[in-house]
mmCIF file of C-alpha atoms and ligand atoms in Angstrom:
data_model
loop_
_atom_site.group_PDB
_atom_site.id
_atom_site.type_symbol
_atom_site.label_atom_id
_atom_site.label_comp_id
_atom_site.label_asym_id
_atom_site.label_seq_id
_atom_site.Cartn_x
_atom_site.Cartn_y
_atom_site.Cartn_z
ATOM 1 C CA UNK A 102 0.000 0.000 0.000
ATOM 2 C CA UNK A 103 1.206 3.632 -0.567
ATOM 3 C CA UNK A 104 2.658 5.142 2.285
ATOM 4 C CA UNK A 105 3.133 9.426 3.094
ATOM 5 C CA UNK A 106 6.623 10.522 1.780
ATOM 6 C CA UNK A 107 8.905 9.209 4.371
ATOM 7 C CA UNK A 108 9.324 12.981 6.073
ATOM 8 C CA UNK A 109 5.338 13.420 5.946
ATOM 9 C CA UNK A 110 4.834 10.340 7.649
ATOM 10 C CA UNK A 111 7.214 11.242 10.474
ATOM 11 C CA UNK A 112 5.622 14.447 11.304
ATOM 12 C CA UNK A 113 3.139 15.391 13.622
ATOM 13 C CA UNK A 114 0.276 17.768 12.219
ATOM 14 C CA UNK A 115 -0.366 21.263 13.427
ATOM 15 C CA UNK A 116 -2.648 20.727 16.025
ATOM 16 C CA UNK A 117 -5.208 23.445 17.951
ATOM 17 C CA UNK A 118 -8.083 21.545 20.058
ATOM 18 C CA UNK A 119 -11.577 22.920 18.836
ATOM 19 C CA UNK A 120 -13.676 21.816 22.027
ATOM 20 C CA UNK A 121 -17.154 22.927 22.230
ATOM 21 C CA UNK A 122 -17.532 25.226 25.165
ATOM 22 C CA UNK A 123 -18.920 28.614 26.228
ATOM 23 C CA UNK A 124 -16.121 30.870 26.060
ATOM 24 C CA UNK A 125 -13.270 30.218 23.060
ATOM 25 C CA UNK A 126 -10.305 32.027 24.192
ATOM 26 C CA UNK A 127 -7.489 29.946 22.188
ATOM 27 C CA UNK A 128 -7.091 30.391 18.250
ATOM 28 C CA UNK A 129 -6.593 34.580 18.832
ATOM 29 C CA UNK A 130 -9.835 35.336 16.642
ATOM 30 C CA UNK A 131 -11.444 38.555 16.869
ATOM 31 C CA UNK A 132 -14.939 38.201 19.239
ATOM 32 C CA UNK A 133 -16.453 40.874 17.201
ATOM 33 C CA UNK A 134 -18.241 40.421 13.988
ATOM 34 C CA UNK A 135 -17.496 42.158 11.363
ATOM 35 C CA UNK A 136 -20.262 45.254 10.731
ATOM 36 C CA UNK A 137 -23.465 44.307 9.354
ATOM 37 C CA UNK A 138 -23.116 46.909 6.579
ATOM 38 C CA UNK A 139 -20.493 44.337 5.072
ATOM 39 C CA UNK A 140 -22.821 41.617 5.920
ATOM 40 C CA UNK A 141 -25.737 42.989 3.886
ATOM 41 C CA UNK A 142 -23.387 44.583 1.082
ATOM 42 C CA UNK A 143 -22.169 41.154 0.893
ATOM 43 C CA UNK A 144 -24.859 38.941 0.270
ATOM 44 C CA UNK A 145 -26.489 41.600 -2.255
ATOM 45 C CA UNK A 146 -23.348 41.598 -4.129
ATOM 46 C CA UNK A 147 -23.025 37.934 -4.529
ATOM 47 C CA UNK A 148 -26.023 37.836 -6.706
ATOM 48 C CA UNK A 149 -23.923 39.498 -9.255
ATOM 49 C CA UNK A 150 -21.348 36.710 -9.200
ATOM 50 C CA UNK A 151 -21.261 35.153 -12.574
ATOM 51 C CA UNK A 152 -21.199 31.445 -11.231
ATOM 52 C CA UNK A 153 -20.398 29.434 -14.111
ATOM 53 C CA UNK A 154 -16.881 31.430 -15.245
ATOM 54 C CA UNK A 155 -14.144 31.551 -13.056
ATOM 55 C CA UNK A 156 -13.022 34.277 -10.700
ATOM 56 C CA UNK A 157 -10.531 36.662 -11.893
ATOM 57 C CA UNK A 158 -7.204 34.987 -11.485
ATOM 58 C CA UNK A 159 -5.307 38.149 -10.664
ATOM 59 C CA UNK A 160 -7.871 39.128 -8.607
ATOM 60 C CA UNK A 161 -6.954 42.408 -9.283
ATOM 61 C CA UNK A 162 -9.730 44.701 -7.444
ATOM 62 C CA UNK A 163 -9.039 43.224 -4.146
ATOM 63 C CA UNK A 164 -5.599 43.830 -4.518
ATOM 64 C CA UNK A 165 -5.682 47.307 -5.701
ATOM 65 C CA UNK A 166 -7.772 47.795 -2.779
ATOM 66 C CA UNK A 167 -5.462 46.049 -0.272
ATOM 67 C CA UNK A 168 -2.467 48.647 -1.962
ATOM 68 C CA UNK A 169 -4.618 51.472 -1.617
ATOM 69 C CA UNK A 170 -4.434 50.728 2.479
ATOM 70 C CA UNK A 171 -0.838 50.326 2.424
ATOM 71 C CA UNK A 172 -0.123 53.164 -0.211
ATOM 72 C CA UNK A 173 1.077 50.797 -2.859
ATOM 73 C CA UNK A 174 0.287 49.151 -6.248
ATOM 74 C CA UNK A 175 -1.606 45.816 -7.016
ATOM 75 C CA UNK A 176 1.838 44.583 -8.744
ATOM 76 C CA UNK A 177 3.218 44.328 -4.854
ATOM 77 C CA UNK A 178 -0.272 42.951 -3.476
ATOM 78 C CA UNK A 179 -0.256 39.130 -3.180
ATOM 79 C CA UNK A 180 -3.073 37.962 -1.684
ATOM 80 C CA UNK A 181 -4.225 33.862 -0.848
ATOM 81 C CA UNK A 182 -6.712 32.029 1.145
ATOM 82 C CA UNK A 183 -4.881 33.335 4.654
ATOM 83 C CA UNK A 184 -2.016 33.946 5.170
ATOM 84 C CA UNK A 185 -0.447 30.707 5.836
ATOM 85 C CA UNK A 186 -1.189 29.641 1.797
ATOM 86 C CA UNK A 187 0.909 33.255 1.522
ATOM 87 C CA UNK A 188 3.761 31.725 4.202
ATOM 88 C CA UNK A 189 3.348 28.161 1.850
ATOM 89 C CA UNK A 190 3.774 29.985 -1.822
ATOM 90 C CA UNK A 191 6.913 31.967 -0.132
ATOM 91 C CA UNK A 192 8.559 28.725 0.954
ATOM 92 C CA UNK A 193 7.526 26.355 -2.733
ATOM 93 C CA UNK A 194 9.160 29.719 -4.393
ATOM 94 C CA UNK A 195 11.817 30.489 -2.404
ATOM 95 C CA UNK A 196 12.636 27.177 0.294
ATOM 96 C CA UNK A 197 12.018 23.839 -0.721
ATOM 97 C CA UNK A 198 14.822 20.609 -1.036
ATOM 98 C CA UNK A 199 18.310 21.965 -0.375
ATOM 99 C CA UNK A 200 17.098 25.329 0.826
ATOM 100 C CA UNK A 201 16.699 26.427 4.354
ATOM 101 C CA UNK A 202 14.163 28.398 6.484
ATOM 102 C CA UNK A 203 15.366 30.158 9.692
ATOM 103 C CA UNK A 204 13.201 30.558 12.738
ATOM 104 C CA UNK A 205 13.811 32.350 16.520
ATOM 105 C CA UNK A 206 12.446 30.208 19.017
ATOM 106 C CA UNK A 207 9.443 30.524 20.784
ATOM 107 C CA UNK A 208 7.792 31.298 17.371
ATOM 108 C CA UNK A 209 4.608 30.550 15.354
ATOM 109 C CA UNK A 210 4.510 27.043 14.689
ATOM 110 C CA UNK A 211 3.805 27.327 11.222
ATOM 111 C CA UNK A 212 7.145 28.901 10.076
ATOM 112 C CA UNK A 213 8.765 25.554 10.476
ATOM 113 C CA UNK A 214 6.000 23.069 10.356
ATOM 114 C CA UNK A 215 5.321 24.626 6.664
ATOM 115 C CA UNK A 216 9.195 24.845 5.921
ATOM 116 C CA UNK A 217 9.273 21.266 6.676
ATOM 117 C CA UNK A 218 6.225 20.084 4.807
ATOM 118 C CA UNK A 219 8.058 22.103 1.344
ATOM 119 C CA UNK A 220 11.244 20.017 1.665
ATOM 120 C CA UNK A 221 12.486 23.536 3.048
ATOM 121 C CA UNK A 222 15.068 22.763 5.512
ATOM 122 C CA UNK A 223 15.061 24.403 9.074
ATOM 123 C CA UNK A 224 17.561 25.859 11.160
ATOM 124 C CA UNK A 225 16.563 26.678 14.646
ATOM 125 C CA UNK A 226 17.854 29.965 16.712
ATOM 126 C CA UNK A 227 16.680 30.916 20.212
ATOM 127 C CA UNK A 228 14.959 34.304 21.385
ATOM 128 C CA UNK A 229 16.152 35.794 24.406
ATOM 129 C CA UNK A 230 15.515 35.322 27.931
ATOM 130 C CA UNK A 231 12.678 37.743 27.906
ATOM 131 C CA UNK A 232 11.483 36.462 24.321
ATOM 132 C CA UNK A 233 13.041 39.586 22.741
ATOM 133 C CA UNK A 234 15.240 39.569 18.796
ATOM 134 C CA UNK A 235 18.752 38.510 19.870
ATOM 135 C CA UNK A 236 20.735 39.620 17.453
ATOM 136 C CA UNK A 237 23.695 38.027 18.188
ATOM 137 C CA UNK A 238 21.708 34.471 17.865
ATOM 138 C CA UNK A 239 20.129 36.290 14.425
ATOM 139 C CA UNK A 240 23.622 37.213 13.383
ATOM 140 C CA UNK A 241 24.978 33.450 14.512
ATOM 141 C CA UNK A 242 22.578 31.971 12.595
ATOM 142 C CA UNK A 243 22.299 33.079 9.805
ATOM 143 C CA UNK A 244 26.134 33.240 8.842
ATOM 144 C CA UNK A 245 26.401 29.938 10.050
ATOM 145 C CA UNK A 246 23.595 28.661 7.710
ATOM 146 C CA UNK A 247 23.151 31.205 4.712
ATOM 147 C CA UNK A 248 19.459 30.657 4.916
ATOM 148 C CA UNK A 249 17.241 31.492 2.036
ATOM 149 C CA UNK A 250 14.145 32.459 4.277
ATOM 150 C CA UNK A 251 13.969 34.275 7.696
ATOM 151 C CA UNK A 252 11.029 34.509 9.655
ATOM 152 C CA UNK A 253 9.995 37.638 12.065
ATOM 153 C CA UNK A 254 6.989 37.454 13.825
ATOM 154 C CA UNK A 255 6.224 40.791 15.004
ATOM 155 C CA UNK A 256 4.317 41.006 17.264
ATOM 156 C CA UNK A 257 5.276 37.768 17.895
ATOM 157 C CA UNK A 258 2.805 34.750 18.743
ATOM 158 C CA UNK A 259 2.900 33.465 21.149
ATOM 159 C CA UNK A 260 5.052 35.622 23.362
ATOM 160 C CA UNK A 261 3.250 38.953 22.383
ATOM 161 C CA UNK A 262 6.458 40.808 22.226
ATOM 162 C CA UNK A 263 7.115 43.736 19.020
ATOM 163 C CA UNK A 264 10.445 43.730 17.675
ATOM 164 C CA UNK A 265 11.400 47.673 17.083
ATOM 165 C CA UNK A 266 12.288 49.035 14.083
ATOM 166 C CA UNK A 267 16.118 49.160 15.046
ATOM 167 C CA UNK A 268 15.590 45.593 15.219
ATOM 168 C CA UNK A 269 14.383 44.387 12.095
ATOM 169 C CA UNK A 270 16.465 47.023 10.068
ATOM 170 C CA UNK A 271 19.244 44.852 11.040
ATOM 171 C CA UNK A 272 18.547 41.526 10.719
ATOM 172 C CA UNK A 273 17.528 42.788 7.299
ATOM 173 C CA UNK A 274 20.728 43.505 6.834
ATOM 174 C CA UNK A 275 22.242 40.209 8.085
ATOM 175 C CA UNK A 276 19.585 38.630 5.410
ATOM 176 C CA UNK A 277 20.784 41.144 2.693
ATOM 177 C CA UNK A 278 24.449 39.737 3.426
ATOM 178 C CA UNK A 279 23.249 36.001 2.595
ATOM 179 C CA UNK A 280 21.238 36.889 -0.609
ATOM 180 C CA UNK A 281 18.150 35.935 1.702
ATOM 181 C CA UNK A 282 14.602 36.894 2.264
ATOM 182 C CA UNK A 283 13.341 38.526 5.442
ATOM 183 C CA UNK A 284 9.492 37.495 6.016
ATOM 184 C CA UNK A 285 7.887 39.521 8.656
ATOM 185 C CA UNK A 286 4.609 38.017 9.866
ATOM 186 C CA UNK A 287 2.621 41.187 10.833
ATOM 187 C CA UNK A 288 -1.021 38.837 11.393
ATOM 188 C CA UNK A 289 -1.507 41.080 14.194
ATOM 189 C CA UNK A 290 0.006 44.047 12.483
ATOM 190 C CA UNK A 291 -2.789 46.288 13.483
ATOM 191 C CA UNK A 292 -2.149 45.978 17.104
ATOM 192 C CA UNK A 293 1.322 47.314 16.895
ATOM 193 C CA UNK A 294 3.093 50.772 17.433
ATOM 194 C CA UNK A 295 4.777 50.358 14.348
ATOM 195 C CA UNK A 296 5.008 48.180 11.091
ATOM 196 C CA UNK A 297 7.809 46.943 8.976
ATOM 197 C CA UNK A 298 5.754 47.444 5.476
ATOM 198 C CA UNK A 299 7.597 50.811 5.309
ATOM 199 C CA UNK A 300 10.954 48.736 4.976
ATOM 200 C CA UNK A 301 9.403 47.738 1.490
ATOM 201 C CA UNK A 302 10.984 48.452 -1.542
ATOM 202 C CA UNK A 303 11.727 46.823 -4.873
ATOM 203 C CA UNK A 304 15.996 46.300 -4.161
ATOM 204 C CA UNK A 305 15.324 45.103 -0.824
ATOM 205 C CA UNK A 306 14.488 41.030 0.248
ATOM 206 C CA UNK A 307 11.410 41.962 2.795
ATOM 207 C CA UNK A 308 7.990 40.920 2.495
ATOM 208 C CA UNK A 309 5.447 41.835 5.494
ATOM 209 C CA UNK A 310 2.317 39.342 5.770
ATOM 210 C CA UNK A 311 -1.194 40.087 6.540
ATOM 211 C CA UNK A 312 -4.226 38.823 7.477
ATOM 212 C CA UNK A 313 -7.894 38.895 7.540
ATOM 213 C CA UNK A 314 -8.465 35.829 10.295
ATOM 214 C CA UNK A 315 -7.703 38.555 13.199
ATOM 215 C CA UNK A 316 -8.258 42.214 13.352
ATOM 216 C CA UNK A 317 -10.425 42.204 10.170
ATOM 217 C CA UNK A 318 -12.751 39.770 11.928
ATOM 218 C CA UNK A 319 -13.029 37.258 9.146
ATOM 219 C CA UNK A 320 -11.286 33.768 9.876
ATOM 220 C CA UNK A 321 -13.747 32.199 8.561
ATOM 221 C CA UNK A 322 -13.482 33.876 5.014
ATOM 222 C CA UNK A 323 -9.391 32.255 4.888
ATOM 223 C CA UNK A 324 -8.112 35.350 3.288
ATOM 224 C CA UNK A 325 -4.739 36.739 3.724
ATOM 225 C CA UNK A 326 -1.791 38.477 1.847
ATOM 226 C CA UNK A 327 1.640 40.163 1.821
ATOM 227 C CA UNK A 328 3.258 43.501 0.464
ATOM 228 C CA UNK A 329 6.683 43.222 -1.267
ATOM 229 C CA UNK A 330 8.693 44.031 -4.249
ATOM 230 C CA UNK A 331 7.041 43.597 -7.747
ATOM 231 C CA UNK A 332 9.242 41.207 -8.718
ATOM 232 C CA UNK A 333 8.989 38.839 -5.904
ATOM 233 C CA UNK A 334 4.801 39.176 -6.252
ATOM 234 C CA UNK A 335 5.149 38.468 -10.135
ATOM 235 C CA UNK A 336 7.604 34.930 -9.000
ATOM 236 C CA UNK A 337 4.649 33.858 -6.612
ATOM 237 C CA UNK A 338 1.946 34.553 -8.973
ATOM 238 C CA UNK A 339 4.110 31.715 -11.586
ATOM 239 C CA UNK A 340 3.927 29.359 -8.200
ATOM 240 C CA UNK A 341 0.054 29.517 -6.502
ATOM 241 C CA UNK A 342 -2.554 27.534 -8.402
ATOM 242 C CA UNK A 343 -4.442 29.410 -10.699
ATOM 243 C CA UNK A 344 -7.988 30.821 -10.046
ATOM 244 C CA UNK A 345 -6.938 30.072 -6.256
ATOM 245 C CA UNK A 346 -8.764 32.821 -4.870
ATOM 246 C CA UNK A 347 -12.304 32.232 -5.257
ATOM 247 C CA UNK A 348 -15.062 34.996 -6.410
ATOM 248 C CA UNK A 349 -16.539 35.138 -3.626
ATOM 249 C CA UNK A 350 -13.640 36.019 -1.289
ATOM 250 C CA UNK A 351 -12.621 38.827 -3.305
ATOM 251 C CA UNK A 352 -16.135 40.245 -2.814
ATOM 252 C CA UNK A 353 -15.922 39.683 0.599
ATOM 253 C CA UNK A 354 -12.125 41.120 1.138
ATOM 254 C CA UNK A 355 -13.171 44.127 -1.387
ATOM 255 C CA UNK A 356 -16.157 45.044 0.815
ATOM 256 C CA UNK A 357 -14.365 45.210 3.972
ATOM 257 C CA UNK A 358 -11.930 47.397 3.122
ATOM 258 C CA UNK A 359 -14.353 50.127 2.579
ATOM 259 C CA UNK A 360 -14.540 50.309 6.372
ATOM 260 C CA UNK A 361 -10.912 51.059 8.044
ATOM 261 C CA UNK A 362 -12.332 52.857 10.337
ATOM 262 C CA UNK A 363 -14.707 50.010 11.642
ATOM 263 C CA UNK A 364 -11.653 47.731 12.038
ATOM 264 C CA UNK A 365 -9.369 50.140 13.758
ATOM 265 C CA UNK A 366 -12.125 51.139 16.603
ATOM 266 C CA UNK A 367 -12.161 47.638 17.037
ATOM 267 C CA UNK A 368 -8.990 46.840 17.356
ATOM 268 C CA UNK A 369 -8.703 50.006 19.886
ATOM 269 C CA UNK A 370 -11.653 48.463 22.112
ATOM 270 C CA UNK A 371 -9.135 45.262 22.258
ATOM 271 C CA UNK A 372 -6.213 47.036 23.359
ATOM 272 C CA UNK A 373 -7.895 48.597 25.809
ATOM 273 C CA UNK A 374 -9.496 45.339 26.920
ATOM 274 C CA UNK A 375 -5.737 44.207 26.963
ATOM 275 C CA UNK A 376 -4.493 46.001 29.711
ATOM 276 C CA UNK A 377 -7.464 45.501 31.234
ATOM 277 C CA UNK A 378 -7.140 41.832 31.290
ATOM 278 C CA UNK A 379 -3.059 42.087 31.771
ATOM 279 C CA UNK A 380 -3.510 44.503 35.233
ATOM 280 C CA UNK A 381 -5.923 41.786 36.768
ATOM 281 C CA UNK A 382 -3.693 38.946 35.272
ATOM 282 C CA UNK A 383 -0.511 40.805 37.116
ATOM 283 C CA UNK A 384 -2.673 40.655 40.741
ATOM 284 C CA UNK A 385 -2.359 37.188 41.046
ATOM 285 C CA UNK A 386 -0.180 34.516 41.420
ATOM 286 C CA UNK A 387 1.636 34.356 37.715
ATOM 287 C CA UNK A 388 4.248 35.795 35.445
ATOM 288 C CA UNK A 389 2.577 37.614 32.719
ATOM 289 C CA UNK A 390 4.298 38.935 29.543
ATOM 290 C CA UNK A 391 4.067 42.552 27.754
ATOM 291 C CA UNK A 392 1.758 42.052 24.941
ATOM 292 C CA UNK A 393 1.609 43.696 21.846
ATOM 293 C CA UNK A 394 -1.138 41.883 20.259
ATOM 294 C CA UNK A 395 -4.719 40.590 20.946
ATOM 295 C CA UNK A 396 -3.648 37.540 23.716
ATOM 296 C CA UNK A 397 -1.606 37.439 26.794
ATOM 297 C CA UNK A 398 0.795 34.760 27.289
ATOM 298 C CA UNK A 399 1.016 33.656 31.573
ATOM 299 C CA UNK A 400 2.426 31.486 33.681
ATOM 300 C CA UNK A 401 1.148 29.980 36.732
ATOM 301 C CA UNK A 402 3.888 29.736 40.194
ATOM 302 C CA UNK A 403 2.207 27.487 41.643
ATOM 303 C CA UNK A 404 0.435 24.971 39.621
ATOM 304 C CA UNK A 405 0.635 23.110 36.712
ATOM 305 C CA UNK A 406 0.010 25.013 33.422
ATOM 306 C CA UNK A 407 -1.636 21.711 32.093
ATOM 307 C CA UNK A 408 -3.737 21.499 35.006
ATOM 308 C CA UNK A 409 -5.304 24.361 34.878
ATOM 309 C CA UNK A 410 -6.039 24.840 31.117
ATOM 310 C CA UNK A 411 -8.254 21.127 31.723
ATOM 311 C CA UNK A 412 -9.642 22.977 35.166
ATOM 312 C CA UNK A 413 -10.641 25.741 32.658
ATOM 313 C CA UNK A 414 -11.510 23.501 30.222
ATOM 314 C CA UNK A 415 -14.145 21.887 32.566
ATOM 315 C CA UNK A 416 -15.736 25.199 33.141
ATOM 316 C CA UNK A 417 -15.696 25.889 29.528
ATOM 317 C CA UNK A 418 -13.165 28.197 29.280
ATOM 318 C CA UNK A 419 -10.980 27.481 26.541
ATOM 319 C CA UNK A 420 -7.119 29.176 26.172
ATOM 320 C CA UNK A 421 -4.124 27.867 24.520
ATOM 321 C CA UNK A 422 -2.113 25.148 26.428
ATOM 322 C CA UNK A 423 1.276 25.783 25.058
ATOM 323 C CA UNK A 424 2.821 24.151 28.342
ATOM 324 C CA UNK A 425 4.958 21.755 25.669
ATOM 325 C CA UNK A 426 6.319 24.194 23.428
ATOM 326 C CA UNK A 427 10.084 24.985 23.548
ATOM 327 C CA UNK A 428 10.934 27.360 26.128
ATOM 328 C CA UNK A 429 7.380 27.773 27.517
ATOM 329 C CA UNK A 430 6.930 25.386 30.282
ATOM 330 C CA UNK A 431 3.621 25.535 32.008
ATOM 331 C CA UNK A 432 2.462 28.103 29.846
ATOM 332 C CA UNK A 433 -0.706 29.699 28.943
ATOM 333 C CA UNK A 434 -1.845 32.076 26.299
ATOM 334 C CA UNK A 435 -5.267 33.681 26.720
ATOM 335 C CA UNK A 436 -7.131 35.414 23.359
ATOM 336 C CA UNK A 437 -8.699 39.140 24.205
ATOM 337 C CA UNK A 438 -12.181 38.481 23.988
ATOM 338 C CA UNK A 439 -15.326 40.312 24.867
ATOM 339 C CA UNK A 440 -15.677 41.863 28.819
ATOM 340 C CA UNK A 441 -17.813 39.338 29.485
ATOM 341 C CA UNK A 442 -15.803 36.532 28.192
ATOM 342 C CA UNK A 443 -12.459 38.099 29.913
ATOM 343 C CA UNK A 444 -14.612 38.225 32.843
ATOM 344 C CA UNK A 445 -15.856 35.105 32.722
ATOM 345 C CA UNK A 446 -12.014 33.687 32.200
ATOM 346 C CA UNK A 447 -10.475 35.946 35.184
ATOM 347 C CA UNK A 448 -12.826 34.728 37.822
ATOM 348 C CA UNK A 449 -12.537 30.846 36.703
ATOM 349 C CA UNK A 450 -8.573 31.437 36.870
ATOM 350 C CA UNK A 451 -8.932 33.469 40.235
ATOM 351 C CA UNK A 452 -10.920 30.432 41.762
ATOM 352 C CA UNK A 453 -8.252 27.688 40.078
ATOM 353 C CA UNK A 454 -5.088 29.301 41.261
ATOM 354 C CA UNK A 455 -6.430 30.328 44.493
HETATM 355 C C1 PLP B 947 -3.215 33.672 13.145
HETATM 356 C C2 PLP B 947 -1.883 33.825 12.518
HETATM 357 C C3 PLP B 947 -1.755 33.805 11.146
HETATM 358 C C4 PLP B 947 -3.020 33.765 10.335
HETATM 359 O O1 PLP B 947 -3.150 32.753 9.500
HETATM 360 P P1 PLP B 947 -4.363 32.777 8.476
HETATM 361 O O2 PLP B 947 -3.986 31.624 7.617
HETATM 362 O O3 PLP B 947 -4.331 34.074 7.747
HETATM 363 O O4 PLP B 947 -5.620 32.595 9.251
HETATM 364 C C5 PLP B 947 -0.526 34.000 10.569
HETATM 365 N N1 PLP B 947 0.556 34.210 11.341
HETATM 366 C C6 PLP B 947 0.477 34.260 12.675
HETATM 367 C C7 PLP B 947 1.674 34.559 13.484
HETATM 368 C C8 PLP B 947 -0.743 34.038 13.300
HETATM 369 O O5 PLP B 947 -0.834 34.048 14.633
#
């Protein structure tokens, strides 16, 4: 019988528990829906959809409208059903056998688990003590193994933490030195002081990616893209399947633009939910990271991070359990939700820990 490719078989999936409780705390979406306006405009729109021909393959509204936010051109607009098929076309372009992907430990899991499934191989660094770039490790890496890709994750998930612009000015340049390409995953972009998109120019190896699934409220539309040079967009575009990006989705992307403003207060109402959640987080009996993003990652002192994600879990509260992930023993990370779903999340965790 036919078995996986040997290195397929080997591997363990990406994995995030979708248990059917009251309050979902643990995948980072936004608890907001987006506005009804975009809703209705929506499903009136679709009847327009000429179902029998496909969608436009360069889906070339959508991305003129995704430049128009950033100030660009379609031609540096890629766009794919979220942002991990954007992470997946980078690495079959640019990774794959006898190319290699660098990642800074604790990172998104995806960096390397999608390296790995492209034949891309991956060379591991480690963050600093407080989860921060270290450059030295950046610069250690990297002229140790020339990679092709580097990932950023900024802020990064699951540690919350922003790397400045300082930083990521010079691990571009460490990538520039290697003929490599910096990827800066900006999925919660929005939430940041700062972004790296204005790094972006045609003679320089940086691309930033974006998504819908978070501040735009739309995981469930799978729509995502990034901003880089021209030329890099126009290599992609020979790579991706064609007519990947369905009518539909472009309708739905399209539509949502039209309201920035929409997004942004929401995204404001978050980060002031944030510190919210972080100052009664910091009262009790954990360590709590800086967050620059929509979740808090925390760590019990006195029990089990394991333990109480299933004591949560039976008063159905879901968070992340990333107690097994490198360097974040007996962690937890906890999604921003609504005040009544942070409430309902503090007390549970005041009552377990206490
Ligand atoms: C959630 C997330 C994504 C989003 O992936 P989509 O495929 O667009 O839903 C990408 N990168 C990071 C770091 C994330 O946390």
């Amino acid at each position: 019988m036919i078995t996986a490719r040997p290195d397929v078989a080997l591997m363990d999936g990406y994995h995030s528990p979708q248990l059917d409780v009251r309050v979902r705390l643990n995948t980072n979406e936004s608890p907001e829906a987006p506005p009804q306006d975009w809703t209705d405009a929506l499903a009136g729109a679709m009847r327009s959809i000429e179902w029998n021909r496909y969608p436009d393959r360069e889906a070339l509204e959508l991305r003129r409208a995704i430049g128009g936010l950033h100030g660009v051109g379609p031609e540096q607009i890629f766009v794919a059903n979220g942002s991990n098929e954007v992470l997946q076309t980078l690495l079959l372009t640019f990774g794959g056998p006898g190319r290699t992907a660098a990642v800074w430990e604790p990172t998104y899991a995806l960096h390397s688990h999608i390296s790995r499934i492209t034949g891309t191989g991956v060379v591991e660094g480690e963050r600093a003590e407080d989860f921060s770039t270290d450059l030295g490790e950046v610069a250690r890496v990297i002229s140790a193994a020339r990679p092709e890709v580097s990932f950023l994750c900024s802020p990064n998930n699951p540690t919350g933490v922003v790397d400045d612009e300082t930083t990521i000015r010079e691990v571009l340049a460490m990538v520039e030195g290697v003929e490599g390409l910096l990827v800066v995953d900006e999925a919660y972009g929005q939430f940041a002081p700062w972004s790296a998109t204005g790094l972006i120019a045609d003679d320089v190896p940086v691309v930033v990616t974006r998504t819908f699934s978070k501040t735009w409220s739309m995981a469930a539309a799978r729509l995502g893209y990034l901003i880089g040079p021209a030329w890099l967009v126009a290599e992609l575009d020979k790579v991706v399947l064609p007519y990947h990006l369905d009518a539909f989705k472009q309708l739905a992307g399209t539509l949502a633009l039209r309201d920035v403003d929409a997004m942004e207060a929401r995204v404001q109402r978050l980060v002031a939910e944030r510190s919210r959640v972080i100052d009664r987080l910091s009262a009790l009996d954990l360590e709590v990271w800086p967050s620059g993003a929509n979740f808090v990652l925390f760590r019990p002192r006195s029990r089990r991070g394991a333990e109480v994600w299933q004591q949560m879990v039976e008063r159905s509260i879901l968070v992340r359990n990333c107690s097994s992930w490198p360097r974040l023993d007996g962690c937890l990370r906890v999604t921003i939700g609504t005040t009544d779903e942070d409430d309902a999340f503090l007390d549970a965790l005041e009552e377990i820990i206490a």
